[in-house]
Short mmCIF file of C-alpha atoms in Angstrom, two decimals:
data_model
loop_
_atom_site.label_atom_id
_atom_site.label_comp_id
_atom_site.label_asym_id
_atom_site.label_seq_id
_atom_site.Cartn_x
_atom_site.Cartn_y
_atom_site.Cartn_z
CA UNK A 1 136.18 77.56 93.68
CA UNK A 2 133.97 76.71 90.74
CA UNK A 3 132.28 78.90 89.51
CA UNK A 4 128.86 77.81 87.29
CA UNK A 5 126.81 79.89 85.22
CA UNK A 6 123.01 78.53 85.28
CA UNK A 7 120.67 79.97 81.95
CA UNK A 8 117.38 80.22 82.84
CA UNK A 9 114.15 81.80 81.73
CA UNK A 10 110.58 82.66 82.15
CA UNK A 11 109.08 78.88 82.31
CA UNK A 12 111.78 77.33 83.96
CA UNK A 13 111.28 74.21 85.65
CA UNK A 14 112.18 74.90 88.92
CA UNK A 15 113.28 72.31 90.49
CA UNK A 16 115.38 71.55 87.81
CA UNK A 17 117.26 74.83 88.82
CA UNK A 18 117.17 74.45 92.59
CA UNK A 19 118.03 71.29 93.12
CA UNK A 20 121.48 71.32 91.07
CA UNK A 21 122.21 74.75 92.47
CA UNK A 22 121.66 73.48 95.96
CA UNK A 23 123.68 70.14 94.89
CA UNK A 24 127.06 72.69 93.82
CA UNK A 25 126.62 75.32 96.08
CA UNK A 26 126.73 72.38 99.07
CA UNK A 27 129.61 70.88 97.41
CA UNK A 28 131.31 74.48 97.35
CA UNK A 29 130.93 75.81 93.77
CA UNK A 30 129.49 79.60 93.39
CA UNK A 31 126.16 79.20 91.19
CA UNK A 32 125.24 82.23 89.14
CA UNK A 33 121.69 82.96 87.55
CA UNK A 34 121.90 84.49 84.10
CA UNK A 35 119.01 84.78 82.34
CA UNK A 36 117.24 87.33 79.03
CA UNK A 37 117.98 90.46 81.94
CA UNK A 38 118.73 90.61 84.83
CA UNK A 39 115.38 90.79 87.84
CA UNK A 40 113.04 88.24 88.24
CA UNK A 41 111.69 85.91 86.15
CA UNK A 42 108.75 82.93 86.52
CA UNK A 43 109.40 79.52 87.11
CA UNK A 44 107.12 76.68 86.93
CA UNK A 45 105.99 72.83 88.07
CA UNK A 46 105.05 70.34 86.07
CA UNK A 47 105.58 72.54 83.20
CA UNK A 48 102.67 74.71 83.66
CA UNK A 49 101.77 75.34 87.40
CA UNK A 50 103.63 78.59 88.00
CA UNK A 51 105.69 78.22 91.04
CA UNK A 52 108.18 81.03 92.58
CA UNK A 53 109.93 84.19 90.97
CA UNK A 54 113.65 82.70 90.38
CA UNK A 55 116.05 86.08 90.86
CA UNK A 56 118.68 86.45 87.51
CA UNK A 57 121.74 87.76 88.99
CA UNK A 58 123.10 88.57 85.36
CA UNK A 59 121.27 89.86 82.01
CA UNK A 60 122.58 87.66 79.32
CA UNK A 61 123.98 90.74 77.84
CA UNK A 62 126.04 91.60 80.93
CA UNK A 63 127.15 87.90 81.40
CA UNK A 64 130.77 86.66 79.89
CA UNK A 65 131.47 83.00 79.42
CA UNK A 66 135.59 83.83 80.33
CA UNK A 67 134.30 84.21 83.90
CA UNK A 68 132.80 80.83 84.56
CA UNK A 69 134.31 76.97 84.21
CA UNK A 70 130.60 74.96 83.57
CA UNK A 71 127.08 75.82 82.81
CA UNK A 72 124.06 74.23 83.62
CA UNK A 73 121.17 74.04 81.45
CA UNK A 74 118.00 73.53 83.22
CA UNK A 75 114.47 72.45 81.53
CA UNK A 76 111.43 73.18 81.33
CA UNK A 77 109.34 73.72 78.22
CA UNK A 78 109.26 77.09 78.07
CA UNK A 79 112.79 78.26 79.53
CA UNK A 80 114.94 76.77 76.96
CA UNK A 81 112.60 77.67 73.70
CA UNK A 82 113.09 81.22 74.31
CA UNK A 83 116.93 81.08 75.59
CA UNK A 84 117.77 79.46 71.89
CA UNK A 85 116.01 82.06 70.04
CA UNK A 86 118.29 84.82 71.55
CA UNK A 87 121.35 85.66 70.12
CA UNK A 88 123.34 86.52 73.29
CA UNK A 89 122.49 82.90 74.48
CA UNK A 90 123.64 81.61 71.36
CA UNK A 91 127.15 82.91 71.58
CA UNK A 92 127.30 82.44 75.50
CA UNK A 93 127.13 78.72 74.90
CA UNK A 94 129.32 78.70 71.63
CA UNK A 95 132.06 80.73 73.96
CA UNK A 96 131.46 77.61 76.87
CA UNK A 97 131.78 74.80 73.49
CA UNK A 98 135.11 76.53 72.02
CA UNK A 99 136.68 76.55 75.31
CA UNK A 100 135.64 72.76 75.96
CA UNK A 101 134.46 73.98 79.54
CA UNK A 102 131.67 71.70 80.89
CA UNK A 103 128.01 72.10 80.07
CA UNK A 104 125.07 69.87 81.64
CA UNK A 105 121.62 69.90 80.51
CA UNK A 106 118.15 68.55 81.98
CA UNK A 107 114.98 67.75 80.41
CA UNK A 108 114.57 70.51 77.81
CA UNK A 109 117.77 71.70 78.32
CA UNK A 110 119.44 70.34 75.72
CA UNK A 111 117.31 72.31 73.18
CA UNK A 112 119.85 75.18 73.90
CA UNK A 113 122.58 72.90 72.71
CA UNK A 114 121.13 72.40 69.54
CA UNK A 115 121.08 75.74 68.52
CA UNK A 116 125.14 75.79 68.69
CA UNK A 117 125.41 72.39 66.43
CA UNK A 118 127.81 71.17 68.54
CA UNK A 119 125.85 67.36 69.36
CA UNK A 120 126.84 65.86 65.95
CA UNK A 121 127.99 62.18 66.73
CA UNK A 122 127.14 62.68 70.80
CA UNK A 123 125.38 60.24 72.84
CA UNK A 124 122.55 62.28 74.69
CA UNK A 125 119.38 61.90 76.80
CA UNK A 126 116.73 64.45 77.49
CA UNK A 127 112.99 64.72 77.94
CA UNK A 128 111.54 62.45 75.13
CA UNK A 129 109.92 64.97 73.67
CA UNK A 130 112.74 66.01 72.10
CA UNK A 131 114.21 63.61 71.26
CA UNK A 132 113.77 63.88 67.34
CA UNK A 133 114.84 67.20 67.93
CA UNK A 134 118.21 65.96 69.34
CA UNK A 135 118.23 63.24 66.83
CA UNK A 136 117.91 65.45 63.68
CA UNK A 137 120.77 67.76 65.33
CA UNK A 138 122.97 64.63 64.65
CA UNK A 139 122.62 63.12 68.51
CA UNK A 140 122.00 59.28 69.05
CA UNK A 141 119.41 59.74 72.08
CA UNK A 142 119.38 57.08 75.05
CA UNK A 143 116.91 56.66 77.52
CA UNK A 144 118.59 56.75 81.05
CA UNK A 145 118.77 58.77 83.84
CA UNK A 146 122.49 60.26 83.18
CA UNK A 147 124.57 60.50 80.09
CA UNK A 148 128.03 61.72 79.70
CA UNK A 149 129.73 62.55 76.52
CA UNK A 150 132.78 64.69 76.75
CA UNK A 151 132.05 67.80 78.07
CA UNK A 152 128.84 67.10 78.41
CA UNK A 153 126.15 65.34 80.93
CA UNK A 154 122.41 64.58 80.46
CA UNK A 155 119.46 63.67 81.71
CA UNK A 156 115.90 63.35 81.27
CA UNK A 157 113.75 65.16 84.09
CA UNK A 158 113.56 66.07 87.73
CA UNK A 159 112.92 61.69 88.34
CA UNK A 160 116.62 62.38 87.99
CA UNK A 161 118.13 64.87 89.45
CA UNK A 162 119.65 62.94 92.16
CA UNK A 163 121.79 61.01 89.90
CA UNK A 164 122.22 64.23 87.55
CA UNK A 165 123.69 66.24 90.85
CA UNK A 166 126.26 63.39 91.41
CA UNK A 167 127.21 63.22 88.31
CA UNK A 168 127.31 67.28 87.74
CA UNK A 169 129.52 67.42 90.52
CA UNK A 170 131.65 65.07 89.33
CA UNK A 171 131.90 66.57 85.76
CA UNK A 172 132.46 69.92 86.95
CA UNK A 173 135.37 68.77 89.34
CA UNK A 174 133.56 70.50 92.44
CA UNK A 175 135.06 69.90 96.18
#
């Protein structure tokens, strides 16, 4: 079984969470929620409508990268800003990029990836917002709904989650 570590944070776009969890889980892949501790946290809609309390299974300080194949980076415009300014986060995702295990991001996502300058001379897609972001980390940003570049897949926002689940699923070899 497959077993997927999702980071996620106060301001998390929900759906962008739910749906890909509900996409593995159905496909038979174990989702975990790891976020800055462990509890609940707020998500959101549209950015800024809060939504539900999403339940973090793991504190980022408890959680080991050796104990999961893929991770899933969900948006958001809060979530990710805070995940990349933590140190724990930092070297969670650096453990995921050493071992060349599978990583997909959505939306704001990607801003986690940026932080472990690993997207030098990788084809990416993400909210547009950042894409300068992505850019100036050394990406060459596309706009379309699904993106994969070695270990990684992309996309741009909850329009695509339905292509982002098949192609998650794919990446991450589930069922």
């Amino acid at each position: 079984m497959v077993k997927v570590a999702a980071l996620a944070t106060d301001g998390l776009e929900e759906i962008e969470l739910t749906s890909p969890q509900e996409a593995l889980e159905k496909a038979g892949a174990t989702v975990t929620v790891i976020s800055l501790k462990a509890g609940e946290f707020q998500a959101v809609n549209k950015d800024i409508y809060p939504s539900r309390k999403i339940k973090a299974e793991l504190s980022i300080a408890d959680a080991k990268a050796s104990d999961f194949d893929a991770l899933l980076l969900p948006g958001g415009l809060a979530s990710p800003d805070s995940l990349r300014m933590n140190r724990d986060v930092v070297a969670f995702v650096k453990e995921f990029v050493k071992a060349n295990k599978p990583i997909a991001a959505i939306c704001h996502g990607a801003q986690v990836l940026i932080e472990v300058n690993e997207l030098r001379g990788r084809t990416v897609t993400s909210w547009p917002a950042i894409k300068t972001d992505l850019e100036n980390a050394g990406a060459s940003w596309v706009d379309t709904e699904v993106v994969t570049d070695g270990p990684y897949v992309f996309s741009r926002c909850p329009d695509d989650l339905p292509a982002f689940n098949k192609a998650i699923i794919k990446h991450f070899k589930v069922g």
